[in-house]
Short mmCIF file of C-alpha atoms in Angstrom, two decimals:
data_model
loop_
_atom_site.label_atom_id
_atom_site.label_comp_id
_atom_site.label_asym_id
_atom_site.label_seq_id
_atom_site.Cartn_x
_atom_site.Cartn_y
_atom_site.Cartn_z
CA MET A 15 37.68 8.90 31.55
CA LEU A 16 35.25 6.14 32.44
CA GLU A 17 34.06 5.81 35.99
CA PRO A 18 35.75 2.84 37.77
CA GLU A 19 32.36 1.30 38.56
CA ASP A 20 31.35 1.41 34.89
CA ILE A 21 34.67 -0.10 33.82
CA LEU A 22 34.14 -3.03 36.16
CA LYS A 23 30.57 -3.59 35.02
CA LEU A 24 31.51 -3.34 31.35
CA ASN A 25 34.28 -5.91 31.70
CA VAL A 26 31.85 -8.33 33.35
CA LEU A 27 29.32 -7.64 30.57
CA ILE A 28 31.90 -8.36 27.87
CA ALA A 29 32.85 -11.65 29.53
CA THR A 30 29.26 -12.85 29.90
CA SER A 31 27.63 -11.59 26.69
CA VAL A 32 27.39 -12.93 23.13
CA ALA A 33 26.18 -9.55 21.81
CA ILE A 34 26.16 -5.97 23.08
CA ARG A 35 24.32 -2.82 22.04
CA ILE A 36 24.43 0.76 23.31
CA ASP A 37 21.39 2.96 23.78
CA THR A 38 22.87 6.44 23.40
CA TYR A 39 19.59 8.10 24.35
CA LYS A 40 19.03 6.23 27.60
CA LEU A 41 22.79 6.00 28.31
CA THR A 42 22.65 2.28 28.83
CA VAL A 43 24.73 -0.65 27.61
CA VAL A 44 22.78 -3.87 27.08
CA GLY A 45 24.35 -7.30 26.87
CA LEU A 46 22.72 -10.49 25.68
CA ASN A 47 23.90 -13.73 27.23
CA ALA A 48 23.89 -17.22 25.73
CA GLN A 49 20.42 -17.85 27.17
CA PHE A 50 19.16 -14.79 25.26
CA LYS A 51 18.56 -12.83 28.47
CA GLU A 52 19.41 -9.14 28.62
CA GLN A 53 21.76 -7.55 31.14
CA ILE A 54 21.59 -3.76 31.42
CA ILE A 55 24.19 -1.30 32.67
CA ALA A 56 23.03 2.25 33.37
CA LEU A 57 26.04 4.45 32.65
CA LYS A 58 26.98 7.22 35.07
CA PRO A 59 28.96 9.82 33.12
CA SER A 60 30.47 12.62 35.11
CA GLY A 61 30.78 14.88 32.07
CA ASP A 62 29.73 15.11 28.41
CA SER A 63 27.60 12.04 27.60
CA GLU A 64 28.72 11.86 23.94
CA VAL A 65 32.37 11.80 24.96
CA TYR A 66 31.55 9.17 27.56
CA ILE A 67 29.85 6.92 25.00
CA LYS A 68 32.96 7.17 22.80
CA GLU A 69 35.06 6.03 25.75
CA VAL A 70 32.72 3.10 26.31
CA LYS A 71 33.11 2.07 22.66
CA LYS A 72 36.88 2.35 22.91
CA LEU A 73 36.86 0.03 25.91
CA LEU A 74 34.68 -2.50 24.08
CA VAL A 75 36.90 -2.48 21.00
CA THR A 76 40.09 -2.79 23.08
CA GLN A 77 38.75 -5.69 25.14
CA VAL A 78 37.00 -7.56 22.32
CA LEU A 79 39.33 -6.99 19.35
CA GLY A 80 42.50 -5.84 21.06
CA ALA A 81 42.43 -2.73 18.84
CA MET A 82 43.39 0.55 20.43
CA GLY A 83 41.80 3.85 19.50
CA GLY A 84 38.26 2.82 18.58
CA TYR A 85 36.43 1.02 15.82
CA PRO A 86 38.88 -0.20 13.11
CA SER A 87 38.76 2.11 10.09
CA TYR A 88 39.01 -0.75 7.58
CA LEU A 89 35.71 -2.14 8.84
CA LYS A 90 34.04 1.22 8.17
CA ARG A 91 35.12 0.95 4.54
CA TRP A 92 34.03 -2.65 4.20
CA SER A 93 30.84 -2.56 6.24
CA ARG A 94 28.52 -2.36 3.26
CA MET A 95 30.59 -4.58 0.96
CA GLY A 96 30.20 -7.95 2.66
CA GLN A 97 33.97 -8.36 2.99
CA VAL A 98 34.25 -9.06 6.71
CA GLU A 99 35.75 -12.45 7.53
CA SER A 100 33.41 -14.96 9.13
CA SER A 101 35.80 -15.44 12.06
CA ASN A 102 35.21 -11.83 13.10
CA LEU A 103 31.42 -11.82 12.99
CA THR A 104 30.68 -12.87 16.57
CA SER A 105 33.25 -10.42 17.92
CA LEU A 106 31.82 -7.53 15.91
CA LEU A 107 28.46 -7.97 17.60
CA LYS A 108 30.05 -7.22 20.99
CA LEU A 109 31.37 -3.77 20.07
CA GLY A 110 28.17 -1.76 20.58
CA GLU A 111 28.97 -0.15 17.23
CA VAL A 112 26.22 0.14 14.60
CA GLU A 113 28.73 0.06 11.73
CA ALA A 114 29.90 -3.30 13.00
CA VAL A 115 26.33 -4.60 12.95
CA VAL A 116 25.96 -3.32 9.38
CA ALA A 117 29.14 -5.19 8.48
CA VAL A 118 27.73 -8.43 9.90
CA SER A 119 24.35 -7.95 8.20
CA ASN A 120 26.18 -7.65 4.87
CA SER A 121 28.25 -10.77 5.40
CA THR A 122 27.78 -13.81 3.18
CA ASN A 123 28.51 -16.08 6.15
CA LEU A 124 25.43 -15.46 8.27
CA ASP A 125 23.57 -18.37 9.82
CA ASN A 126 20.35 -18.47 11.85
CA ASP A 127 22.08 -17.89 15.20
CA LEU A 128 24.03 -14.90 13.92
CA LEU A 129 20.86 -13.60 12.28
CA LYS A 130 19.05 -13.48 15.62
CA LEU A 131 21.97 -11.75 17.31
CA THR A 132 22.38 -9.25 14.47
CA TRP A 133 18.72 -8.26 14.56
CA TRP A 134 18.85 -7.95 18.34
CA CYS A 135 21.86 -5.65 18.04
CA ALA A 136 20.02 -3.53 15.45
CA THR A 137 16.94 -3.06 17.65
CA ASN A 138 16.31 0.53 18.76
CA THR A 139 19.22 1.90 16.72
CA ASP A 140 19.02 4.60 14.04
CA ASN A 141 20.12 2.01 11.45
CA GLN A 142 17.54 -0.67 12.29
CA ALA A 143 15.61 -0.32 9.02
CA GLU A 144 18.79 -0.31 6.93
CA ILE A 145 20.08 -3.44 8.64
CA GLY A 146 16.68 -5.10 8.24
CA ARG A 147 16.76 -4.46 4.49
CA PHE A 148 20.25 -5.95 4.22
CA LEU A 149 19.14 -9.06 6.10
CA LEU A 150 16.05 -9.62 3.94
CA THR A 151 18.23 -9.85 0.83
CA LYS A 152 19.55 -13.21 2.08
CA PRO A 153 17.42 -16.16 0.90
CA PHE A 154 17.74 -18.26 4.07
CA VAL A 155 16.33 -15.41 6.19
CA LEU A 156 12.95 -15.69 4.43
CA ASN A 157 12.25 -19.05 6.08
CA THR A 158 12.94 -17.90 9.62
CA GLN A 159 10.90 -16.39 12.41
CA THR A 160 13.44 -13.59 12.62
CA GLY A 161 12.87 -12.85 8.94
CA ARG A 162 9.15 -12.45 9.59
CA GLU A 163 9.88 -10.18 12.55
CA ILE A 164 12.13 -8.04 10.38
CA ALA A 165 9.47 -7.80 7.66
CA GLN A 166 6.84 -6.77 10.21
CA TYR A 167 9.13 -4.07 11.57
CA LEU A 168 9.85 -2.74 8.07
CA LEU A 169 6.16 -2.80 7.25
CA GLU A 170 5.37 -0.68 10.30
CA PHE A 171 8.34 1.60 9.50
CA LEU A 172 7.18 2.31 5.91
CA PRO A 173 5.08 5.42 6.76
CA PHE A 174 8.25 7.06 8.08
CA VAL A 175 10.36 6.37 4.97
CA ASN A 176 10.86 9.50 2.87
CA ASP A 177 13.54 8.22 0.51
CA ILE A 178 11.73 6.89 -2.58
CA GLU A 179 14.32 4.25 -3.45
CA GLN A 180 14.21 2.93 0.10
CA LEU A 181 10.43 2.92 -0.08
CA ILE A 182 10.48 0.81 -3.25
CA ASP A 183 13.21 -1.50 -1.92
CA THR A 184 11.43 -2.02 1.39
CA THR A 185 8.13 -2.80 -0.30
CA SER A 186 9.79 -5.26 -2.66
CA LEU A 187 11.63 -6.99 0.19
CA VAL A 188 8.64 -7.46 2.51
CA LEU A 189 6.58 -8.84 -0.40
CA GLN A 190 8.84 -11.89 -0.63
CA GLU A 191 7.01 -15.16 -0.10
CA GLY A 192 6.13 -16.06 3.48
CA LEU A 193 7.11 -12.83 5.21
CA ILE A 194 3.88 -10.88 5.66
CA GLU A 195 0.20 -11.83 5.73
CA GLN A 196 -2.15 -11.40 2.78
CA LYS A 197 -4.09 -8.66 4.56
CA ASP A 198 -0.87 -6.65 4.78
CA LYS A 199 -0.22 -7.15 1.07
CA ASP A 200 -3.77 -6.05 0.30
CA ARG A 201 -3.28 -2.90 2.38
CA LEU A 202 0.00 -2.09 0.61
CA TRP A 203 -1.64 -2.62 -2.78
CA LYS A 204 -4.47 -0.27 -1.84
CA GLN A 205 -2.02 2.37 -0.62
CA GLY A 206 -0.15 1.98 -3.90
CA GLN A 207 -3.11 3.30 -5.84
CA ARG A 208 -2.27 6.68 -4.28
CA LYS A 209 1.46 6.30 -3.68
CA THR A 210 2.77 4.51 -6.73
CA ALA A 211 6.21 3.76 -5.26
CA PHE A 212 4.48 0.86 -3.50
CA LEU A 213 3.23 -0.44 -6.84
CA VAL A 214 6.76 -0.44 -8.25
CA GLY A 215 7.66 -2.81 -5.42
CA PHE A 216 4.76 -5.04 -6.47
CA VAL A 217 5.62 -5.19 -10.18
CA GLU A 218 9.28 -5.87 -9.34
CA ARG A 219 8.61 -8.61 -6.80
CA MET A 220 5.20 -10.09 -7.61
CA ARG A 221 4.83 -10.01 -11.37
CA GLY A 222 2.98 -13.18 -12.18
CA ASN A 223 1.21 -13.05 -8.83
CA LEU A 224 -0.25 -9.54 -8.66
CA PRO A 225 -3.52 -8.93 -6.77
CA ASN A 226 -6.35 -9.60 -9.20
CA GLU A 227 -8.93 -6.96 -8.36
CA PHE A 228 -9.72 -5.97 -11.94
CA ASN A 229 -12.10 -7.78 -14.25
CA LEU A 230 -9.63 -7.85 -17.11
CA LYS A 231 -10.36 -9.70 -20.31
CA ILE A 232 -7.70 -12.15 -21.45
CA PRO A 233 -6.63 -11.49 -25.06
CA ASN A 234 -6.11 -14.22 -27.59
CA TYR A 235 -3.43 -12.87 -29.90
CA GLU A 236 -2.06 -15.25 -32.51
CA HIS A 237 1.40 -13.87 -33.30
CA SER A 238 4.19 -15.71 -31.43
CA ASP A 239 5.68 -12.47 -30.09
CA LEU A 240 2.33 -11.59 -28.49
CA GLN A 241 1.97 -14.78 -26.48
CA ILE A 242 3.72 -13.12 -23.55
CA ILE A 243 0.65 -10.97 -22.91
CA ASN A 244 -2.00 -13.64 -23.52
CA ASN A 245 -2.78 -14.10 -19.83
CA GLN A 246 -4.42 -12.21 -17.02
CA GLN A 247 -1.27 -11.63 -14.96
CA SER A 248 0.48 -9.97 -17.91
CA GLN A 249 -2.53 -7.75 -18.39
CA LEU A 250 -2.48 -6.84 -14.70
CA PHE A 251 1.24 -6.10 -14.95
CA LEU A 252 0.81 -3.80 -17.96
CA THR A 253 -2.27 -2.11 -16.49
CA THR A 254 -0.39 -1.43 -13.25
CA LEU A 255 2.58 0.03 -15.13
CA GLY A 256 0.19 2.25 -17.05
CA HIS A 257 -1.23 3.54 -13.77
CA ILE A 258 2.27 4.20 -12.39
CA LEU A 259 3.43 6.10 -15.48
CA LYS A 260 0.27 8.19 -15.62
CA LYS A 261 1.04 9.60 -12.17
CA ILE A 262 4.83 9.97 -12.48
CA ASN A 263 6.25 12.81 -10.38
CA GLN A 264 9.39 11.20 -8.96
CA GLU A 265 12.49 10.20 -10.89
CA TYR A 266 13.28 6.91 -9.14
CA VAL A 267 9.73 5.66 -9.56
CA LEU A 268 10.14 6.33 -13.28
CA TYR A 269 13.57 4.70 -13.53
CA ARG A 270 12.48 1.52 -11.77
CA ALA A 271 9.16 1.32 -13.62
CA LEU A 272 10.83 1.58 -17.02
CA GLU A 273 13.48 -0.96 -16.07
CA VAL A 274 11.01 -3.61 -14.92
CA LEU A 275 8.79 -2.97 -17.95
CA GLY A 276 11.64 -3.35 -20.44
CA GLN A 277 12.97 -6.47 -18.71
CA TYR A 278 9.54 -8.13 -18.75
CA MET A 279 8.86 -7.30 -22.41
CA SER A 280 12.40 -8.00 -23.65
CA HIS A 281 12.80 -9.40 -27.17
CA GLN A 282 15.84 -11.08 -28.69
CA ASP A 283 15.91 -8.66 -31.65
CA ILE A 284 15.36 -5.43 -29.74
CA SER A 285 17.94 -3.73 -27.53
CA THR A 286 17.30 -0.92 -25.07
CA GLN A 287 17.97 2.56 -26.47
CA ASN A 288 18.18 6.14 -25.24
CA THR A 289 15.48 7.50 -27.57
CA ILE A 290 12.08 6.31 -28.75
CA GLU A 291 13.18 6.98 -32.34
CA LYS A 292 16.04 4.47 -32.07
CA ILE A 293 13.65 1.83 -30.77
CA THR A 294 11.17 2.41 -33.60
CA ASN A 295 14.04 2.27 -36.11
CA GLN A 296 14.93 -1.18 -34.80
CA ILE A 297 11.31 -2.26 -35.21
CA SER A 298 11.24 -0.97 -38.80
CA ASP A 299 14.45 -2.82 -39.64
CA LEU A 300 12.89 -6.11 -38.46
CA SER A 301 9.99 -5.75 -40.91
CA LEU A 302 7.83 -8.13 -38.87
CA THR A 303 4.22 -8.38 -39.99
CA ALA A 304 1.20 -9.55 -38.05
CA ASN A 305 -1.77 -8.82 -40.32
CA ASN A 306 -4.59 -7.47 -38.13
CA GLU A 307 -2.34 -7.56 -35.03
CA GLN A 308 0.31 -5.20 -36.40
CA ASP A 309 -0.44 -2.39 -33.95
CA LYS A 310 -0.22 -4.85 -31.04
CA LEU A 311 3.08 -6.26 -32.29
CA ASP A 312 4.61 -2.80 -32.78
CA ALA A 313 3.52 -1.82 -29.26
CA ARG A 314 5.00 -4.98 -27.77
CA LEU A 315 8.33 -4.42 -29.57
CA LEU A 316 8.45 -0.77 -28.52
CA LEU A 317 8.16 -1.75 -24.86
CA ALA A 318 11.00 -4.26 -25.33
CA GLY A 319 13.38 -1.36 -25.93
CA VAL A 320 12.35 0.61 -22.86
CA SER A 321 14.73 1.31 -19.95
CA GLU A 322 15.83 4.16 -17.70
CA LYS A 323 18.23 5.20 -20.48
CA LEU A 324 15.29 6.92 -22.16
CA VAL A 325 14.92 9.49 -19.40
CA VAL A 326 17.91 9.62 -17.06
CA SER A 327 20.00 12.13 -19.03
CA THR A 328 17.09 14.55 -19.47
CA ILE A 329 16.12 14.41 -15.82
CA SER A 330 19.72 14.92 -14.72
CA ALA A 331 20.41 17.75 -17.19
CA HIS A 332 17.32 19.73 -16.19
CA ASN A 333 17.12 18.64 -12.54
CA LEU A 334 13.48 17.66 -13.07
CA THR A 335 11.10 17.01 -10.20
CA GLY A 336 7.35 16.65 -9.73
CA SER A 337 5.00 17.36 -12.63
CA ALA A 338 7.92 18.83 -14.61
CA ILE A 339 9.05 15.26 -15.26
CA ARG A 340 5.81 14.46 -17.09
CA LYS A 341 5.87 17.70 -19.08
CA LYS A 342 9.50 17.58 -20.16
CA LEU A 343 9.38 13.86 -20.98
CA ALA A 344 6.00 13.79 -22.71
CA HIS A 345 7.69 12.78 -25.98
CA VAL A 346 8.96 9.64 -24.22
CA LEU A 347 6.10 8.83 -21.86
CA GLU A 348 3.21 9.28 -24.29
CA PRO A 349 4.38 6.61 -26.81
CA ILE A 350 4.99 4.18 -23.94
CA GLN A 351 1.58 4.85 -22.40
CA GLN A 352 -0.05 4.48 -25.80
CA ALA A 353 1.70 1.13 -26.28
CA LEU A 354 0.47 -0.03 -22.87
CA LYS A 355 -3.06 1.05 -23.75
CA THR A 356 -2.88 -0.77 -27.07
CA LEU A 357 -1.83 -4.02 -25.40
CA THR A 358 -4.47 -3.84 -22.65
CA THR A 359 -7.38 -2.88 -24.88
CA PRO A 360 -9.11 -5.93 -26.41
#
């Protein structure tokens, strides 16, 4: 049971706050009023603190939503699906429940005021980075001060991210226009030369605007299907992908790299396939000729058929990790790397 003093304080907090969060480590409940000033209640549990926090959450849910027994189970199912009604959003931010904040961050009905409250509710929670990533997927957030604050937090949080997909996603998200300073982009790019997951974020988000630190020569190919690589940014893109694939030791880096490469080099007469042989058969069936540019054209068409389908079944079947990925998939990676080399060698 909650202490009578805490019940009284919590009821006052609910009545005077537009958002509430719970710090389970410090055993405090923090409310934010309409003037964006914080009000803090230091809880005084007489027994198990975890049980006490659950009782606090039950009180919040009962008072705010009129729902007995804790956080509504349907919201747990819908939290990450963006299916929470807009009329519930402000109420959900008063529950002190992280899942509720996730639900709001996934909503399609966010505005700038709700954005600020959502990010405040996420602060100092175990899900802060996850909520930040959800929020940065919304276009309007990119033009806000809160969006820049979120990006800065995610940037500082990157060294602590171990999940490779999250690392790529976070890098891609913070690289969106107007969120972080150029010096931060330069630092990420430099780190990517060692940790290529960062570079995948760059080629996904910034193709056409990659950092130009190489003195690359711009080709002047004549065939119409080679015009796509007749510029410096395309050469930077292909060179960067070559660097990523040369150092592959993680499956999700490989999947994402192949996907972005195939999408960029796509061709109306080539479809993605699950073997290199099927791609080359498509090229042979086209019977396209390019005189002295034939090797370049064949390389360009090969890359048009590239996707994660080339590798995903092999990696899954053999549970490949680390350098074993490169060894087992040499028959796939070597033709792709050779094609990249062909297209970036004048």
